[in-house]
XYZ file of C-alpha atoms in Angstrom:
676
model
C 129.245 97.518 89.913
C 128.481 94.429 88.007
C 125.338 92.560 89.322
C 123.465 91.254 86.497
C 121.677 88.606 88.029
C 122.153 84.439 87.627
C 120.584 83.226 84.889
C 120.633 86.609 82.456
C 123.288 85.872 79.823
C 125.679 88.589 81.432
C 128.142 88.274 83.232
C 128.153 87.636 87.122
C 129.972 90.961 87.618
C 129.958 91.579 91.777
C 127.189 90.672 95.053
C 124.853 93.065 96.146
C 125.460 94.730 99.194
C 125.598 92.516 102.180
C 126.728 94.449 105.331
C 124.388 97.129 105.569
C 122.930 97.750 108.756
C 119.432 95.724 109.808
C 117.293 99.397 109.900
C 118.691 100.669 106.578
C 117.973 96.776 104.603
C 114.697 96.989 105.808
C 114.205 100.205 104.339
C 114.448 98.483 101.183
C 111.011 96.996 101.629
C 107.592 98.949 101.063
C 107.390 99.871 104.625
C 108.346 103.083 105.913
C 111.993 102.636 106.238
C 114.025 103.566 109.616
C 115.878 106.614 109.069
C 117.490 107.300 112.193
C 121.074 109.516 111.801
C 124.305 108.122 113.612
C 124.886 109.343 116.829
C 127.625 111.651 115.728
C 128.158 113.810 112.455
C 130.769 112.387 110.246
C 134.165 114.292 110.271
C 135.133 115.966 107.605
C 137.319 114.114 104.636
C 140.798 114.608 104.869
C 141.508 114.427 100.870
C 141.918 118.266 100.515
C 142.551 118.133 96.836
C 140.006 119.880 95.955
C 138.445 117.134 93.396
C 134.764 116.791 93.058
C 133.512 119.308 95.413
C 130.350 118.759 93.922
C 128.829 114.969 92.456
C 130.851 114.121 89.376
C 128.882 114.098 86.581
C 129.145 112.107 83.141
C 129.018 109.330 81.411
C 129.330 104.961 81.568
C 129.261 103.397 78.721
C 128.626 99.537 81.224
C 124.704 100.219 81.532
C 124.482 99.911 77.779
C 127.185 98.195 76.243
C 128.461 95.564 78.700
C 131.458 94.583 76.966
C 129.732 94.484 73.545
C 131.978 95.046 70.605
C 130.818 98.341 69.831
C 132.210 99.762 72.942
C 135.574 101.089 71.548
C 137.207 104.294 70.853
C 134.647 105.164 68.167
C 131.730 105.168 70.337
C 133.365 107.035 73.167
C 134.855 110.052 71.016
C 130.775 109.824 69.528
C 129.780 110.666 73.078
C 132.153 113.292 73.896
C 130.874 114.781 70.889
C 127.371 114.449 71.734
C 127.981 116.022 75.302
C 128.863 119.070 73.369
C 126.300 118.631 70.390
C 123.303 117.873 72.982
C 124.341 120.350 75.248
C 125.106 118.126 78.249
C 128.613 119.698 78.452
C 126.923 123.414 79.266
C 124.505 121.516 81.724
C 127.347 120.583 83.766
C 128.529 116.917 82.496
C 132.167 116.345 82.071
C 133.115 112.626 82.308
C 133.767 110.112 79.757
C 134.306 106.896 81.607
C 135.392 103.601 80.410
C 134.327 100.316 82.007
C 135.423 96.914 81.961
C 136.774 95.073 78.574
C 138.947 98.253 77.442
C 142.132 95.698 78.025
C 143.644 92.422 76.950
C 143.078 89.776 79.085
C 147.303 89.372 79.905
C 149.618 91.924 80.917
C 152.664 92.419 78.694
C 156.152 91.441 79.422
C 156.675 94.146 81.959
C 153.549 93.832 83.894
C 152.022 96.822 82.027
C 148.337 96.437 81.382
C 147.769 96.300 76.977
C 144.447 98.296 75.604
C 142.780 96.041 73.237
C 144.000 96.814 69.994
C 140.729 96.227 68.253
C 138.668 98.273 70.753
C 141.366 101.171 70.889
C 143.751 101.101 67.986
C 145.564 103.952 68.476
C 145.471 103.529 72.974
C 144.262 105.223 75.444
C 146.001 108.513 75.627
C 144.221 109.096 72.048
C 140.961 108.449 73.166
C 142.043 110.690 76.371
C 143.443 113.447 74.232
C 140.309 113.385 72.225
C 138.347 113.791 75.038
C 140.042 116.782 76.498
C 140.148 118.725 73.191
C 136.371 119.076 73.719
C 136.729 120.397 76.760
C 136.001 117.215 78.749
C 137.770 114.363 80.821
C 138.411 110.765 80.489
C 137.371 107.717 83.034
C 138.963 104.391 83.269
C 137.617 101.272 85.176
C 140.031 98.443 87.311
C 139.374 96.312 90.140
C 140.848 95.813 93.440
C 141.389 92.465 92.656
C 143.672 90.160 90.521
C 140.630 90.511 87.756
C 138.305 92.498 87.060
C 134.336 91.682 87.513
C 133.772 89.964 83.761
C 134.057 86.603 82.833
C 137.073 86.909 80.744
C 139.094 88.141 83.662
C 140.858 91.117 82.560
C 143.805 92.162 84.944
C 142.919 94.213 87.969
C 145.198 96.130 90.124
C 146.024 94.207 93.240
C 149.436 94.305 93.458
C 150.425 96.634 90.540
C 148.656 99.471 92.150
C 151.433 102.100 91.204
C 152.120 100.788 88.111
C 148.627 100.834 87.293
C 148.088 104.651 88.400
C 151.130 105.798 86.494
C 149.841 104.109 83.651
C 146.511 105.927 83.788
C 148.227 109.311 84.577
C 150.618 108.932 81.614
C 147.488 108.428 79.773
C 145.593 111.587 80.350
C 143.103 109.719 82.624
C 140.938 111.977 84.852
C 138.537 109.545 87.105
C 138.802 105.867 88.262
C 136.244 103.483 89.294
C 137.900 100.796 91.678
C 135.629 97.682 91.532
C 135.462 95.030 94.233
C 136.136 91.496 92.141
C 138.618 88.476 92.583
C 140.190 90.657 95.727
C 141.598 87.422 97.376
C 139.967 87.674 100.569
C 142.528 91.528 100.997
C 140.726 93.680 103.866
C 138.914 95.911 101.896
C 140.024 99.279 103.475
C 144.080 98.264 102.506
C 143.159 97.938 99.316
C 141.726 101.394 98.641
C 143.974 103.060 100.504
C 147.012 101.787 98.486
C 145.145 102.937 95.323
C 144.273 106.068 96.901
C 148.613 106.534 97.926
C 149.172 105.099 94.040
C 146.991 108.107 92.219
C 148.551 110.521 94.582
C 152.045 109.482 94.207
C 151.507 110.429 90.094
C 150.456 114.140 91.143
C 147.677 113.927 88.602
C 144.334 115.150 89.964
C 142.674 112.047 89.285
C 139.026 111.391 91.041
C 138.625 108.461 92.837
C 135.071 106.447 92.790
C 134.900 103.172 94.956
C 133.020 100.529 93.707
C 132.914 97.689 96.775
C 128.856 97.974 96.665
C 128.808 99.053 100.231
C 129.967 95.501 101.638
C 132.463 97.392 104.206
C 130.346 100.161 104.644
C 132.668 102.690 103.238
C 130.794 105.805 104.434
C 132.214 105.333 107.474
C 135.948 104.896 106.480
C 136.191 106.506 103.212
C 136.290 110.170 103.598
C 140.118 110.499 103.437
C 140.238 107.463 100.662
C 138.228 108.060 97.997
C 136.056 111.204 96.228
C 132.827 109.167 95.857
C 132.082 105.257 97.120
C 129.014 102.954 96.067
C 126.281 102.512 99.162
C 124.940 99.694 97.496
C 124.929 96.426 95.001
C 124.633 97.133 91.283
C 121.436 98.987 89.898
C 119.287 97.456 87.020
C 116.653 99.133 84.560
C 114.091 98.558 86.472
C 111.754 100.351 89.050
C 111.940 97.813 92.064
C 115.818 97.975 91.649
C 115.696 101.943 91.620
C 113.332 101.665 94.604
C 115.671 99.550 96.981
C 119.042 101.426 96.127
C 116.859 105.118 96.756
C 115.678 103.404 99.949
C 119.381 102.283 100.902
C 121.523 105.526 100.210
C 118.606 107.878 102.052
C 119.834 106.894 105.448
C 123.373 108.129 104.620
C 122.865 111.245 103.930
C 125.414 112.853 107.284
C 128.096 110.887 105.457
C 127.956 113.227 101.973
C 129.673 115.963 101.274
C 131.842 118.284 98.942
C 134.673 115.711 97.585
C 133.421 112.575 99.345
C 129.385 111.258 98.219
C 127.395 108.531 98.317
C 127.043 106.775 94.875
C 123.777 104.880 94.596
C 125.156 103.890 90.999
C 124.764 105.053 87.652
C 121.466 106.314 85.504
C 119.328 104.236 84.259
C 117.741 106.719 81.974
C 116.693 106.101 78.748
C 117.659 102.136 78.803
C 113.811 101.594 78.093
C 113.026 99.183 81.174
C 111.163 102.402 83.104
C 108.518 104.950 81.770
C 109.418 108.556 81.337
C 107.700 108.900 84.511
C 109.736 106.579 86.605
C 112.792 108.162 84.763
C 112.024 111.005 85.981
C 111.778 110.265 89.331
C 114.824 108.308 89.045
C 116.577 111.537 87.771
C 114.706 113.856 90.516
C 116.028 111.498 93.901
C 119.187 111.238 92.491
C 119.907 114.956 92.603
C 118.335 115.649 95.798
C 120.346 112.818 97.018
C 123.443 115.032 95.850
C 124.531 111.668 93.560
C 126.608 111.374 91.031
C 124.798 111.490 87.413
C 126.659 109.416 85.536
C 124.479 108.895 82.139
C 123.928 104.728 81.468
C 122.180 104.913 77.878
C 123.985 105.043 74.595
C 123.278 108.716 73.883
C 123.855 107.764 70.388
C 120.272 106.249 70.576
C 118.791 108.471 72.669
C 115.394 109.669 72.592
C 114.285 113.429 72.919
C 112.437 112.721 75.729
C 115.731 111.098 77.294
C 117.688 114.480 76.567
C 115.290 115.842 77.959
C 115.546 114.293 81.427
C 119.082 114.171 81.735
C 119.273 118.191 80.305
C 117.009 119.575 82.971
C 119.562 122.319 84.102
C 117.360 123.611 87.186
C 117.432 120.005 88.446
C 120.730 119.085 87.903
C 121.519 122.708 89.968
C 119.936 121.044 92.764
C 122.535 117.951 92.303
C 125.224 120.009 92.109
C 124.853 122.871 94.565
C 127.700 123.430 96.362
C 126.808 123.621 99.654
C 127.076 119.397 99.122
C 124.047 118.461 101.510
C 122.539 115.238 100.660
C 118.562 115.727 100.842
C 117.439 114.258 104.165
C 113.598 112.022 104.151
C 111.170 114.582 106.075
C 107.844 111.964 105.823
C 107.540 108.663 104.753
C 104.370 106.585 104.799
C 102.145 105.192 102.228
C 104.191 105.810 99.593
C 104.130 109.140 99.825
C 108.192 110.654 100.439
C 108.843 114.427 101.156
C 112.583 114.372 101.004
C 114.379 118.235 101.462
C 117.578 119.288 100.822
C 119.172 122.295 101.937
C 120.384 124.689 99.272
C 123.220 127.146 99.928
C 121.145 130.280 99.194
C 119.042 128.988 101.678
C 116.189 127.299 99.860
C 115.060 124.025 100.087
C 114.764 121.509 97.059
C 111.716 119.376 97.743
C 111.031 116.291 96.273
C 107.301 115.190 96.636
C 107.352 111.149 95.301
C 104.956 108.613 94.907
C 106.047 104.922 95.556
C 102.701 103.742 94.722
C 101.104 102.535 91.882
C 98.381 105.040 91.992
C 98.058 109.150 92.243
C 98.299 110.256 95.778
C 97.784 113.500 97.399
C 101.547 114.713 99.327
C 101.933 117.429 101.200
C 104.308 118.956 103.371
C 104.993 122.836 104.668
C 107.801 125.629 104.361
C 108.172 124.697 108.389
C 108.436 120.798 108.114
C 111.468 121.574 105.826
C 113.336 123.810 107.548
C 112.524 127.274 106.180
C 111.980 130.079 108.503
C 108.930 131.810 109.229
C 107.428 134.158 106.239
C 104.712 135.991 104.808
C 104.798 133.732 101.850
C 107.164 131.800 99.477
C 108.237 131.415 96.100
C 107.729 128.108 95.039
C 109.444 126.933 91.591
C 108.363 123.986 89.762
C 111.792 122.240 88.442
C 110.321 120.198 86.208
C 107.201 122.578 84.711
C 109.695 125.774 85.101
C 107.174 127.911 86.577
C 107.122 129.659 89.841
C 104.228 130.230 92.296
C 103.304 132.110 95.382
C 102.389 129.660 98.751
C 101.540 130.659 102.192
C 103.339 127.682 103.076
C 101.789 124.610 101.719
C 103.451 122.626 99.566
C 101.704 120.037 98.260
C 100.635 118.196 95.150
C 98.664 115.233 93.558
C 101.368 113.160 91.655
C 100.933 110.484 89.500
C 101.453 106.814 90.513
C 105.444 106.490 90.477
C 106.160 110.268 89.879
C 108.127 113.096 91.706
C 107.278 116.693 91.991
C 110.538 118.150 92.388
C 110.308 121.660 93.536
C 112.271 125.007 95.050
C 111.148 126.680 97.869
C 112.198 129.917 99.305
C 111.752 132.689 101.606
C 111.596 135.413 98.712
C 110.484 138.724 99.453
C 109.241 138.914 95.628
C 106.682 135.785 96.451
C 103.606 138.300 95.466
C 105.465 138.724 91.601
C 104.000 135.256 90.953
C 100.484 133.655 90.539
C 99.407 131.760 93.207
C 99.729 128.084 93.476
C 97.044 125.904 92.665
C 96.514 122.308 93.809
C 94.386 119.935 91.486
C 92.657 116.900 92.998
C 90.603 113.937 92.002
C 88.395 112.281 94.572
C 86.890 109.146 94.463
C 88.014 105.639 92.813
C 89.542 105.410 89.570
C 88.719 102.262 89.188
C 86.088 101.760 86.584
C 83.863 99.068 85.461
C 82.668 99.032 81.959
C 78.972 100.366 81.335
C 79.077 101.370 85.385
C 78.748 105.044 85.863
C 80.923 106.072 88.351
C 81.176 109.410 90.275
C 84.389 111.788 90.651
C 84.743 115.031 92.685
C 87.565 117.179 91.241
C 89.259 120.163 93.426
C 91.230 122.986 92.524
C 92.505 124.739 95.945
C 94.387 128.309 96.135
C 97.653 128.074 97.998
C 98.880 130.931 97.468
C 98.665 134.398 99.704
C 96.689 135.997 96.750
C 94.163 135.165 95.444
C 93.332 132.878 91.863
C 90.852 134.312 89.755
C 88.437 133.648 86.830
C 88.842 129.885 87.718
C 87.605 127.012 85.620
C 88.499 123.163 85.459
C 87.381 120.369 82.948
C 88.218 117.079 82.802
C 88.259 114.746 80.271
C 88.950 111.134 79.112
C 89.586 108.695 76.219
C 87.124 109.315 73.199
C 83.702 107.320 73.215
C 83.795 108.019 77.520
C 80.783 110.445 78.645
C 82.425 113.105 81.383
C 79.470 115.255 82.494
C 79.515 117.492 85.363
C 77.080 117.653 88.076
C 77.906 120.728 89.696
C 80.016 124.468 89.083
C 83.051 123.921 86.551
C 83.831 127.755 87.290
C 84.309 130.611 89.923
C 84.986 134.226 89.889
C 87.888 133.974 92.277
C 88.799 131.450 94.620
C 90.306 133.221 98.263
C 93.762 132.107 99.461
C 92.928 128.318 101.090
C 89.474 128.116 99.120
C 88.782 124.902 97.467
C 86.104 124.708 93.850
C 84.421 121.428 94.400
C 83.398 120.119 90.888
C 81.339 116.635 90.730
C 81.533 114.503 87.559
C 79.813 111.313 86.066
C 81.726 109.391 84.388
C 80.466 106.163 82.173
C 82.532 103.786 80.263
C 81.537 102.439 77.067
C 80.285 98.974 77.289
C 82.755 96.417 76.052
C 85.606 98.879 76.934
C 88.650 96.340 77.590
C 90.315 95.814 81.028
C 93.301 98.430 80.470
C 94.798 101.594 81.874
C 93.630 104.824 80.243
C 94.097 108.053 80.846
C 92.208 110.855 82.410
C 93.357 114.511 81.953
C 92.103 117.228 84.856
C 92.720 121.175 83.614
C 92.463 124.169 85.684
C 92.487 127.945 84.333
C 92.888 131.157 86.077
C 94.650 134.281 86.626
C 96.522 135.993 89.078
C 95.732 139.206 90.644
C 97.542 141.041 87.964
C 96.153 139.223 85.179
C 98.476 136.227 84.394
C 97.004 133.710 82.896
C 97.691 130.385 83.737
C 97.136 126.450 82.727
C 97.959 123.626 85.747
C 97.183 120.305 84.387
C 96.948 117.045 86.533
C 97.489 114.027 84.436
C 95.444 110.800 86.079
C 95.039 106.963 85.130
C 92.205 105.255 85.416
C 91.545 101.231 85.249
C 88.943 100.084 83.622
C 88.356 96.698 85.909
C 86.734 93.161 85.392
C 84.815 92.277 88.906
C 86.155 89.314 90.327
C 84.533 85.467 89.665
C 82.784 84.298 92.453
C 83.884 81.439 94.131
C 87.339 80.314 94.633
C 89.683 81.419 91.899
C 93.157 80.962 91.826
C 95.002 84.267 91.648
C 97.698 83.158 88.715
C 94.552 82.423 86.631
C 92.971 86.061 87.352
C 94.207 89.461 85.475
C 95.705 92.047 87.807
C 95.865 95.975 87.728
C 99.544 96.127 88.201
C 102.182 94.220 88.779
C 106.283 94.883 89.790
C 109.341 92.250 89.821
C 112.741 93.002 91.401
C 114.389 91.131 88.480
C 111.988 89.642 85.214
C 108.257 90.028 85.297
C 106.060 88.232 87.768
C 105.716 84.827 86.568
C 102.416 82.729 86.179
C 102.289 79.173 87.828
C 106.258 78.982 87.491
C 108.987 80.296 89.449
C 110.727 83.552 88.849
C 113.547 83.340 85.687
C 115.181 86.916 86.049
C 114.883 87.908 82.647
C 111.584 87.627 79.973
C 108.386 86.314 80.976
C 108.112 81.943 80.694
C 111.498 81.797 81.834
C 110.940 79.964 85.128
C 110.413 76.861 86.388
C 107.942 74.937 88.247
C 107.284 76.629 91.501
C 109.267 74.058 94.021
C 109.171 75.488 98.305
C 110.820 72.588 100.082
C 110.951 69.949 97.752
C 107.315 70.448 97.300
C 106.160 71.552 93.870
C 102.739 73.583 93.222
C 100.950 73.518 90.000
C 99.728 76.921 90.365
C 100.780 80.322 92.329
C 102.594 83.231 91.408
C 106.808 83.592 91.159
C 108.318 87.263 92.035
C 111.489 88.300 92.904
C 112.244 90.766 95.440
C 111.112 93.647 95.762
C 107.696 92.736 94.555
C 103.918 94.219 94.503
C 101.069 92.710 92.554
C 97.641 94.153 92.894
C 94.213 92.547 91.916
C 90.926 94.335 91.465
C 88.343 92.648 94.255
C 85.436 95.189 94.084
C 84.429 95.143 97.977
C 83.186 91.638 96.880
C 85.690 89.384 98.344
C 86.657 88.017 101.805
C 90.044 85.774 101.290
C 93.165 85.024 100.109
C 95.608 81.935 101.039
C 98.457 81.219 99.708
C 101.288 78.972 100.444
C 104.477 81.029 100.416
C 108.432 80.778 100.530
C 111.513 80.998 98.631
C 111.677 78.489 96.225
C 114.339 75.856 95.826
C 115.879 76.696 92.568
C 118.848 79.520 94.288
C 120.130 76.612 96.905
C 120.826 78.136 100.298
C 120.302 81.504 98.924
C 117.408 84.280 99.732
C 115.765 85.586 102.516
C 112.103 87.683 102.250
C 109.174 88.478 103.998
C 105.611 88.137 102.327
C 102.322 90.653 103.261
C 98.788 90.799 101.828
C 97.292 94.425 101.838
C 93.658 94.995 101.876
C 93.639 98.464 100.483
C 95.219 100.680 102.877
C 95.773 97.713 105.377
C 97.935 95.098 105.700
C 95.857 92.008 106.407
C 98.760 89.428 106.731
C 102.320 88.917 106.990
C 105.065 86.461 107.586
C 108.205 86.983 108.940
C 111.485 86.732 107.443
C 111.337 83.506 105.370
C 114.869 81.835 104.014
C 115.455 78.750 101.652
C 115.912 76.459 104.050
C 111.848 76.530 105.537
C 109.213 74.895 104.194
C 105.831 76.746 102.621
C 104.132 78.449 104.938
C 100.459 79.109 104.969
C 99.397 82.317 104.870
C 95.808 83.644 105.156
C 94.353 87.759 105.243
C 90.512 88.258 105.378
C 89.937 90.600 102.669
C 86.467 91.677 103.112
C 85.237 94.905 101.812
C 88.303 95.689 100.145
C 88.427 97.218 96.814
C 92.349 95.999 96.095
C 94.287 93.417 97.353
C 98.039 93.654 97.409
C 100.517 91.153 97.393
C 103.768 92.259 98.458
C 107.040 90.480 98.915
C 109.760 92.382 100.818
C 113.756 92.213 101.326
C 114.419 90.022 104.091
C 117.343 92.407 105.575
C 120.391 90.844 103.637
C 119.961 92.634 100.062
C 117.498 91.334 97.248
C 120.380 89.106 96.037
C 118.491 85.510 95.066
C 115.364 86.729 96.748
C 113.380 84.264 94.606
C 109.547 84.478 95.835
C 106.736 82.057 95.589
C 102.961 82.498 95.961
C 101.988 79.047 95.498
C 98.517 77.866 95.872
C 97.512 81.406 96.006
C 93.487 81.469 95.879
C 91.012 84.290 96.260
C 87.239 83.196 97.648
C 84.621 86.123 96.462
């Protein structure tokens, strides 16, 4: 764990995973990843101890508190109380885990660990007893090194494995997270196996979490060592970090199973760096990957929306399915992902995940996700908590950064459910103020039964004019049929540029008369046409901008934290006054309104990271890659990059990982210019 980045006030606690294969690491970019399975299916684990037969679920304080003073016995007990009060225990969460900073910096005269008396005045056992009394379990943290990862330098377990394991067992610890800092170069397999043996020698059942950040490919050797192993560097509370980790963990599905799990790090749900839509994607994707679900937010401050996400029992059931399969990629491309997970009852959990910044239709079929041929299928939406029938098509228009999570089965009772109806909206939702736009809505019956008394409406913000130009209803839609409705949308003059909500709603009835309302929330962007001539992109408004660490910076480098904390853009010793500073993975989009011809820039890794960092730059014109570089490193001077973007409505500037993780990937779009 522990990878808050360089110039932050938080402590450096680890490095991004640096030993993943090239194909795996390329998957951290925005292109479709290579997802080839290993040549051989890994053998079953040798840890036949009955522990972690489903992915561990619980809480860890690090992502929300780090080493702050409010990490103490009172907090830990409060979390245990909330597990019970808020229904999280009932939903399956059981481990309340302490992270770093629970001990004093020095061992006692007998070489024993000493709990910090200010944080834990009654010791760890008293906290364990309290947690156990709630029907829950307690976890603890240390490192497979001489010190832990916090800069204070708390004692690690290297050379003290048997003594420390004995203390943990005597205190009533049920879970150990074993980190990777200050390891003195000792072979990773040796270090982690020694602690495995020490834990076993205590006779106490303790779930063993290996946290060496994927540097030594633990998925290849740790199935008889630990119950779970980190596959990546640390997660942070932003979209780019979550996406990068997802893409590194997805190809490792063959290595996961009961008692041995791939661990893409803890949940960030509720910490504030992402939207609720993005947090639902985070939770859905971790669940379909059979990942450990360790809450990383301070539940004492959590919103109702956060509790709704974390407590969704139908999504949790996907994660906790006893078959223990990790979901695999059925298809990807253009930011449209289909990930399917085989379930013990023969059904499939299917995630339709939209990586992109605009709504997209994502589709697959029952056969493609591994279901047998059938007349029809039952399709359960795990966020809407509603069941439909489908003739075999599995499709939805998925909002930007959203995920539709479904459970699909060849259920002979499919006719008991109304037909699945897919909503869509054709036409660009990039709207210029005072200029009318034409959109077309679609309502399509995907079921085996007809949808009756169908009606559709489209609504926008107050003051907008939204009028239909064709029929908005149909007496019935036969299976496979579509109601298409034209809409004329006018944005009031003077409307500020920005994102606005549109809502498409369909009402219909099943053959038995059951009323159904289906809603598709969409974002429309009010845009300003680009100026004529040549402009610096750093001076123009963007449609959207994401950066791996910190925000995208205008005319400075990326400072990794707050806006404005960067330095002058500098590549190969040359300083540039104009440009954009980002941290991979990043994606900036600009509205060009089919009126521009060319993008130019000088690109490279900023000098401020010394010898670190490797990235690749891409320019996209609508859905086509118009220009790209190879991998660029800090040792290289700025490279000229030019793209023909003639006729494009949107231009995107993308920076991907260079193949060694995203650590220190500060990338500069120096002198980036747009000619229109």
